[in-house]
Amino acid sequence: MTPTLLLPDSLSLTPEGSALVAEIEVYLATLPVQARTVAPLICTYGSTVQRWNAGFPLPRLSVLDRLAHRPARPVAVSVADHLRLTSRYLAEFGWVQGQLWDSAGRVCLLGAQAAVLLNGYGTPYTVSRARNQVMEVLHATGRPVASPDAFNDASGTRQADVHHLLDRASARALSLGI
């Protein structure tokens, strides 16, 4: 015999209980638009759908930024975070070889780093240090190329190779505390 759960009368949906529903709706209306965006909770492959910058705050314009008509101050990210964001950006928008970006919105390694920077995460100095970490990993793994872009555009490179490279570079930067 399966047990049945009996709810007290106070939890049933009555005119008094509908006030609670109205209160919840008012609260939900106060949330930022990003929190109210309707999106599928599970993608077709069974994992959670997330934006490339999930877990990082959005750059916010201050009053001075608005008065000076300038972009928001960039969100401070570590070199390791920049490399993770670059990999996530590539995963969301797609990867391309031989060009910075294409008409479909896919980007190369450098294009993804530039997009992360232009979306307000990190500084040009952060990007430079991240590229140095990528070069260190390339040379440490026996791939002496002139730049990360040469590795990106090599005929044998796949998107998974770029993600693996970014993951190793991020782990290296994290171990160095940068």
Short mmCIF file of N, CA and C in Angstrom, two decimals, residues 38-158:
data_model
loop_
_atom_site.label_atom_id
_atom_site.label_comp_id
_atom_site.label_asym_id
_atom_site.label_seq_id
_atom_site.Cartn_x
_atom_site.Cartn_y
_atom_site.Cartn_z
N VAL A 38 12.75 33.01 -20.59
CA VAL A 38 12.32 31.63 -20.70
C VAL A 38 13.26 30.92 -21.66
N ALA A 39 13.90 29.88 -21.17
CA ALA A 39 14.82 29.09 -21.98
C ALA A 39 14.65 27.63 -21.58
N PRO A 40 14.95 26.74 -22.49
CA PRO A 40 14.83 25.33 -22.11
C PRO A 40 15.82 25.00 -21.00
N LEU A 41 15.37 24.21 -20.04
CA LEU A 41 16.24 23.85 -18.92
C LEU A 41 17.22 22.75 -19.32
N ILE A 42 16.81 21.91 -20.23
CA ILE A 42 17.66 20.80 -20.65
C ILE A 42 17.78 20.84 -22.17
N CYS A 43 19.01 20.74 -22.67
CA CYS A 43 19.17 20.73 -24.12
C CYS A 43 18.91 19.31 -24.64
N THR A 44 18.95 19.16 -25.94
CA THR A 44 18.63 17.87 -26.54
C THR A 44 19.63 16.78 -26.17
N TYR A 45 20.82 17.16 -25.74
CA TYR A 45 21.83 16.17 -25.37
C TYR A 45 21.81 15.83 -23.89
N GLY A 46 20.95 16.45 -23.12
CA GLY A 46 20.79 16.11 -21.73
C GLY A 46 21.57 16.94 -20.75
N SER A 47 22.30 17.94 -21.20
CA SER A 47 23.03 18.78 -20.26
C SER A 47 22.33 20.13 -20.14
N THR A 48 22.67 20.86 -19.12
CA THR A 48 22.03 22.14 -18.86
C THR A 48 22.50 23.18 -19.86
N VAL A 49 21.57 23.93 -20.40
CA VAL A 49 21.90 25.01 -21.33
C VAL A 49 22.32 26.22 -20.52
N GLN A 50 23.50 26.77 -20.82
CA GLN A 50 23.99 27.97 -20.14
C GLN A 50 24.59 28.91 -21.16
N ARG A 51 24.50 30.18 -20.89
CA ARG A 51 25.17 31.18 -21.71
C ARG A 51 26.67 31.06 -21.49
N TRP A 52 27.45 31.56 -22.41
CA TRP A 52 28.91 31.44 -22.33
C TRP A 52 29.46 32.19 -21.13
N ASN A 53 28.77 33.25 -20.68
CA ASN A 53 29.27 34.03 -19.55
C ASN A 53 28.51 33.74 -18.25
N ALA A 54 27.86 32.58 -18.18
CA ALA A 54 27.12 32.21 -16.97
C ALA A 54 28.07 32.15 -15.78
N GLY A 55 27.64 32.70 -14.66
CA GLY A 55 28.46 32.71 -13.46
C GLY A 55 29.32 33.94 -13.31
N PHE A 56 29.35 34.78 -14.33
CA PHE A 56 30.13 36.02 -14.27
C PHE A 56 29.15 37.19 -14.32
N PRO A 57 29.41 38.25 -13.54
CA PRO A 57 28.49 39.39 -13.57
C PRO A 57 28.55 40.11 -14.91
N LEU A 58 27.44 40.69 -15.28
CA LEU A 58 27.41 41.48 -16.51
C LEU A 58 28.05 42.84 -16.24
N PRO A 59 28.78 43.39 -17.20
CA PRO A 59 29.31 44.74 -17.02
C PRO A 59 28.14 45.72 -16.85
N ARG A 60 28.24 46.59 -15.85
CA ARG A 60 27.17 47.54 -15.54
C ARG A 60 27.67 48.97 -15.71
N LEU A 61 26.86 49.78 -16.38
CA LEU A 61 27.19 51.19 -16.54
C LEU A 61 26.96 51.91 -15.21
N SER A 62 27.96 52.68 -14.79
CA SER A 62 27.78 53.52 -13.59
C SER A 62 27.17 54.85 -14.04
N VAL A 63 26.83 55.66 -13.09
CA VAL A 63 26.29 56.98 -13.40
C VAL A 63 27.33 57.79 -14.17
N LEU A 64 28.60 57.71 -13.74
CA LEU A 64 29.66 58.44 -14.45
C LEU A 64 29.85 57.93 -15.86
N ASP A 65 29.72 56.62 -16.06
CA ASP A 65 29.82 56.06 -17.41
C ASP A 65 28.72 56.63 -18.31
N ARG A 66 27.51 56.72 -17.76
CA ARG A 66 26.39 57.26 -18.53
C ARG A 66 26.60 58.74 -18.86
N LEU A 67 27.08 59.50 -17.87
CA LEU A 67 27.30 60.93 -18.10
C LEU A 67 28.41 61.18 -19.11
N ALA A 68 29.45 60.36 -19.07
CA ALA A 68 30.58 60.53 -19.98
C ALA A 68 30.38 59.82 -21.32
N HIS A 69 29.24 59.13 -21.49
CA HIS A 69 28.94 58.39 -22.72
C HIS A 69 30.07 57.42 -23.06
N ARG A 70 30.47 56.64 -22.08
CA ARG A 70 31.55 55.67 -22.29
C ARG A 70 31.04 54.27 -21.92
N PRO A 71 31.73 53.25 -22.38
CA PRO A 71 31.30 51.89 -22.04
C PRO A 71 31.52 51.60 -20.56
N ALA A 72 30.88 50.57 -20.08
CA ALA A 72 31.00 50.17 -18.68
C ALA A 72 32.42 49.71 -18.39
N ARG A 73 32.83 49.87 -17.14
CA ARG A 73 34.14 49.37 -16.71
C ARG A 73 34.13 47.85 -16.87
N PRO A 74 35.23 47.29 -17.42
CA PRO A 74 35.24 45.84 -17.62
C PRO A 74 35.19 45.07 -16.30
N VAL A 75 34.59 43.91 -16.36
CA VAL A 75 34.55 43.01 -15.21
C VAL A 75 35.95 42.42 -15.06
N ALA A 76 36.50 42.50 -13.87
CA ALA A 76 37.84 41.95 -13.62
C ALA A 76 37.77 40.43 -13.63
N VAL A 77 38.55 39.83 -14.51
CA VAL A 77 38.65 38.37 -14.55
C VAL A 77 40.13 38.00 -14.54
N SER A 78 40.40 36.83 -14.00
CA SER A 78 41.78 36.34 -13.99
C SER A 78 42.12 35.81 -15.39
N VAL A 79 43.38 35.54 -15.60
CA VAL A 79 43.82 34.96 -16.88
C VAL A 79 43.15 33.60 -17.08
N ALA A 80 43.08 32.81 -16.01
CA ALA A 80 42.43 31.49 -16.10
C ALA A 80 40.96 31.64 -16.47
N ASP A 81 40.28 32.62 -15.87
CA ASP A 81 38.87 32.85 -16.20
C ASP A 81 38.71 33.31 -17.64
N HIS A 82 39.60 34.17 -18.11
CA HIS A 82 39.53 34.63 -19.49
C HIS A 82 39.65 33.44 -20.45
N LEU A 83 40.56 32.53 -20.17
CA LEU A 83 40.73 31.36 -21.04
C LEU A 83 39.50 30.45 -21.00
N ARG A 84 38.89 30.30 -19.83
CA ARG A 84 37.66 29.50 -19.72
C ARG A 84 36.52 30.16 -20.49
N LEU A 85 36.40 31.49 -20.35
CA LEU A 85 35.36 32.21 -21.07
C LEU A 85 35.57 32.11 -22.58
N THR A 86 36.83 32.15 -23.01
CA THR A 86 37.13 32.02 -24.44
C THR A 86 36.67 30.67 -24.96
N SER A 87 36.94 29.61 -24.21
CA SER A 87 36.51 28.27 -24.62
C SER A 87 34.98 28.18 -24.65
N ARG A 88 34.33 28.76 -23.66
CA ARG A 88 32.87 28.73 -23.62
C ARG A 88 32.27 29.54 -24.76
N TYR A 89 32.91 30.66 -25.10
CA TYR A 89 32.43 31.47 -26.22
C TYR A 89 32.52 30.68 -27.52
N LEU A 90 33.65 30.00 -27.72
CA LEU A 90 33.82 29.17 -28.91
C LEU A 90 32.77 28.06 -28.97
N ALA A 91 32.48 27.47 -27.82
CA ALA A 91 31.49 26.39 -27.78
C ALA A 91 30.10 26.90 -28.15
N GLU A 92 29.78 28.10 -27.72
CA GLU A 92 28.43 28.61 -27.98
C GLU A 92 28.26 29.14 -29.40
N PHE A 93 29.26 29.86 -29.91
CA PHE A 93 29.11 30.52 -31.20
C PHE A 93 29.75 29.78 -32.36
N GLY A 94 30.58 28.82 -32.08
CA GLY A 94 31.21 28.04 -33.15
C GLY A 94 32.62 28.49 -33.43
N TRP A 95 33.35 27.63 -34.12
CA TRP A 95 34.77 27.84 -34.39
C TRP A 95 35.01 27.86 -35.89
N VAL A 96 35.95 28.68 -36.31
CA VAL A 96 36.28 28.79 -37.73
C VAL A 96 37.80 28.87 -37.88
N GLN A 97 38.31 28.44 -39.02
CA GLN A 97 39.74 28.55 -39.31
C GLN A 97 39.95 29.52 -40.46
N GLY A 98 41.10 30.18 -40.46
CA GLY A 98 41.49 31.03 -41.57
C GLY A 98 40.90 32.42 -41.59
N GLN A 99 40.06 32.75 -40.65
CA GLN A 99 39.50 34.09 -40.57
C GLN A 99 39.13 34.40 -39.14
N LEU A 100 39.05 35.68 -38.81
CA LEU A 100 38.73 36.10 -37.45
C LEU A 100 37.31 35.67 -37.08
N TRP A 101 36.35 35.91 -37.98
CA TRP A 101 34.97 35.47 -37.81
C TRP A 101 34.34 35.35 -39.18
N ASP A 102 33.23 34.63 -39.23
CA ASP A 102 32.53 34.50 -40.50
C ASP A 102 31.11 35.04 -40.38
N SER A 103 30.38 34.98 -41.46
CA SER A 103 29.02 35.56 -41.48
C SER A 103 28.06 34.82 -40.57
N ALA A 104 28.36 33.57 -40.23
CA ALA A 104 27.49 32.80 -39.33
C ALA A 104 27.76 33.11 -37.86
N GLY A 105 28.79 33.93 -37.59
CA GLY A 105 29.11 34.30 -36.21
C GLY A 105 30.16 33.43 -35.56
N ARG A 106 30.67 32.43 -36.30
CA ARG A 106 31.73 31.59 -35.75
C ARG A 106 33.03 32.39 -35.70
N VAL A 107 33.88 32.08 -34.73
CA VAL A 107 35.11 32.83 -34.53
C VAL A 107 36.30 31.88 -34.39
N CYS A 108 37.49 32.43 -34.64
CA CYS A 108 38.72 31.67 -34.38
C CYS A 108 39.14 31.93 -32.94
N LEU A 109 40.26 31.38 -32.55
CA LEU A 109 40.76 31.55 -31.18
C LEU A 109 40.94 33.03 -30.85
N LEU A 110 41.60 33.77 -31.72
CA LEU A 110 41.81 35.20 -31.49
C LEU A 110 40.48 35.96 -31.49
N GLY A 111 39.58 35.60 -32.40
CA GLY A 111 38.27 36.23 -32.45
C GLY A 111 37.47 36.01 -31.17
N ALA A 112 37.57 34.81 -30.60
CA ALA A 112 36.87 34.52 -29.34
C ALA A 112 37.46 35.34 -28.21
N GLN A 113 38.79 35.46 -28.17
CA GLN A 113 39.41 36.28 -27.13
C GLN A 113 39.00 37.74 -27.27
N ALA A 114 38.95 38.23 -28.50
CA ALA A 114 38.52 39.61 -28.73
C ALA A 114 37.06 39.80 -28.34
N ALA A 115 36.21 38.81 -28.63
CA ALA A 115 34.80 38.91 -28.29
C ALA A 115 34.60 38.93 -26.78
N VAL A 116 35.35 38.11 -26.06
CA VAL A 116 35.25 38.10 -24.60
C VAL A 116 35.65 39.48 -24.07
N LEU A 117 36.72 40.03 -24.60
CA LEU A 117 37.18 41.36 -24.20
C LEU A 117 36.14 42.43 -24.54
N LEU A 118 35.59 42.39 -25.75
CA LEU A 118 34.62 43.39 -26.18
C LEU A 118 33.29 43.28 -25.43
N ASN A 119 33.01 42.11 -24.88
CA ASN A 119 31.80 41.95 -24.07
C ASN A 119 32.01 42.43 -22.64
N GLY A 120 33.20 42.94 -22.33
CA GLY A 120 33.43 43.58 -21.04
C GLY A 120 34.08 42.70 -19.99
N TYR A 121 34.77 41.65 -20.40
CA TYR A 121 35.44 40.76 -19.45
C TYR A 121 36.95 40.86 -19.63
N GLY A 122 37.61 41.47 -18.65
CA GLY A 122 39.06 41.60 -18.67
C GLY A 122 39.53 42.85 -19.39
N THR A 123 40.84 42.93 -19.50
CA THR A 123 41.50 44.07 -20.14
C THR A 123 42.42 43.55 -21.24
N PRO A 124 42.93 44.43 -22.09
CA PRO A 124 43.90 43.96 -23.10
C PRO A 124 45.12 43.29 -22.45
N TYR A 125 45.50 43.72 -21.27
CA TYR A 125 46.62 43.09 -20.56
C TYR A 125 46.27 41.64 -20.18
N THR A 126 45.03 41.43 -19.76
CA THR A 126 44.58 40.07 -19.43
C THR A 126 44.67 39.18 -20.67
N VAL A 127 44.22 39.69 -21.81
CA VAL A 127 44.26 38.92 -23.06
C VAL A 127 45.70 38.59 -23.43
N SER A 128 46.59 39.56 -23.29
CA SER A 128 48.01 39.34 -23.61
C SER A 128 48.60 38.25 -22.73
N ARG A 129 48.31 38.31 -21.44
CA ARG A 129 48.83 37.28 -20.53
C ARG A 129 48.22 35.92 -20.84
N ALA A 130 46.96 35.90 -21.24
CA ALA A 130 46.31 34.63 -21.60
C ALA A 130 46.96 34.04 -22.84
N ARG A 131 47.27 34.87 -23.83
CA ARG A 131 47.93 34.37 -25.04
C ARG A 131 49.32 33.83 -24.71
N ASN A 132 50.00 34.47 -23.74
CA ASN A 132 51.30 33.95 -23.30
C ASN A 132 51.17 32.56 -22.70
N GLN A 133 50.11 32.33 -21.92
CA GLN A 133 49.89 31.01 -21.33
C GLN A 133 49.59 29.97 -22.41
N VAL A 134 48.84 30.37 -23.42
CA VAL A 134 48.56 29.45 -24.53
C VAL A 134 49.86 29.09 -25.24
N MET A 135 50.71 30.08 -25.47
CA MET A 135 52.00 29.80 -26.13
C MET A 135 52.87 28.88 -25.28
N GLU A 136 52.87 29.09 -23.97
CA GLU A 136 53.65 28.22 -23.08
C GLU A 136 53.19 26.78 -23.19
N VAL A 137 51.88 26.57 -23.22
CA VAL A 137 51.34 25.21 -23.33
C VAL A 137 51.67 24.62 -24.71
N LEU A 138 51.56 25.41 -25.75
CA LEU A 138 51.88 24.91 -27.09
C LEU A 138 53.33 24.44 -27.16
N HIS A 139 54.24 25.24 -26.63
CA HIS A 139 55.66 24.86 -26.68
C HIS A 139 55.96 23.69 -25.74
N ALA A 140 55.30 23.65 -24.58
CA ALA A 140 55.52 22.56 -23.63
C ALA A 140 55.01 21.23 -24.17
N THR A 141 54.03 21.26 -25.06
CA THR A 141 53.48 20.03 -25.62
C THR A 141 54.09 19.68 -26.97
N GLY A 142 55.20 20.33 -27.31
CA GLY A 142 55.92 19.97 -28.54
C GLY A 142 55.31 20.53 -29.81
N ARG A 143 54.62 21.62 -29.73
CA ARG A 143 54.05 22.26 -30.92
C ARG A 143 54.63 23.66 -31.06
N PRO A 144 55.85 23.77 -31.54
CA PRO A 144 56.49 25.09 -31.64
C PRO A 144 55.95 25.90 -32.82
N VAL A 145 54.86 26.60 -32.58
CA VAL A 145 54.27 27.46 -33.60
C VAL A 145 54.58 28.91 -33.28
N ALA A 146 54.44 29.76 -34.26
CA ALA A 146 54.77 31.18 -34.09
C ALA A 146 53.73 31.91 -33.23
N SER A 147 52.49 31.45 -33.26
CA SER A 147 51.43 32.11 -32.48
C SER A 147 50.28 31.14 -32.28
N PRO A 148 49.41 31.43 -31.32
CA PRO A 148 48.22 30.58 -31.17
C PRO A 148 47.34 30.57 -32.42
N ASP A 149 47.41 31.65 -33.19
CA ASP A 149 46.61 31.73 -34.41
C ASP A 149 47.12 30.76 -35.47
N ALA A 150 48.44 30.56 -35.51
CA ALA A 150 49.00 29.58 -36.44
C ALA A 150 48.52 28.17 -36.07
N PHE A 151 48.43 27.88 -34.78
CA PHE A 151 47.91 26.60 -34.34
C PHE A 151 46.43 26.48 -34.72
N ASN A 152 45.66 27.56 -34.50
CA ASN A 152 44.24 27.55 -34.83
C ASN A 152 44.01 27.26 -36.31
N ASP A 153 44.85 27.84 -37.18
CA ASP A 153 44.64 27.73 -38.62
C ASP A 153 45.35 26.53 -39.25
N ALA A 154 46.09 25.75 -38.48
CA ALA A 154 46.78 24.57 -39.03
C ALA A 154 45.74 23.58 -39.55
N SER A 155 46.08 22.90 -40.63
CA SER A 155 45.11 22.01 -41.28
C SER A 155 44.67 20.85 -40.40
N GLY A 156 45.51 20.37 -39.49
CA GLY A 156 45.15 19.23 -38.65
C GLY A 156 44.44 19.60 -37.36
N THR A 157 44.26 20.88 -37.10
CA THR A 157 43.64 21.32 -35.85
C THR A 157 42.13 21.19 -35.93
N ARG A 158 41.55 20.65 -34.88
CA ARG A 158 40.09 20.53 -34.76
C ARG A 158 39.61 21.43 -33.62
#
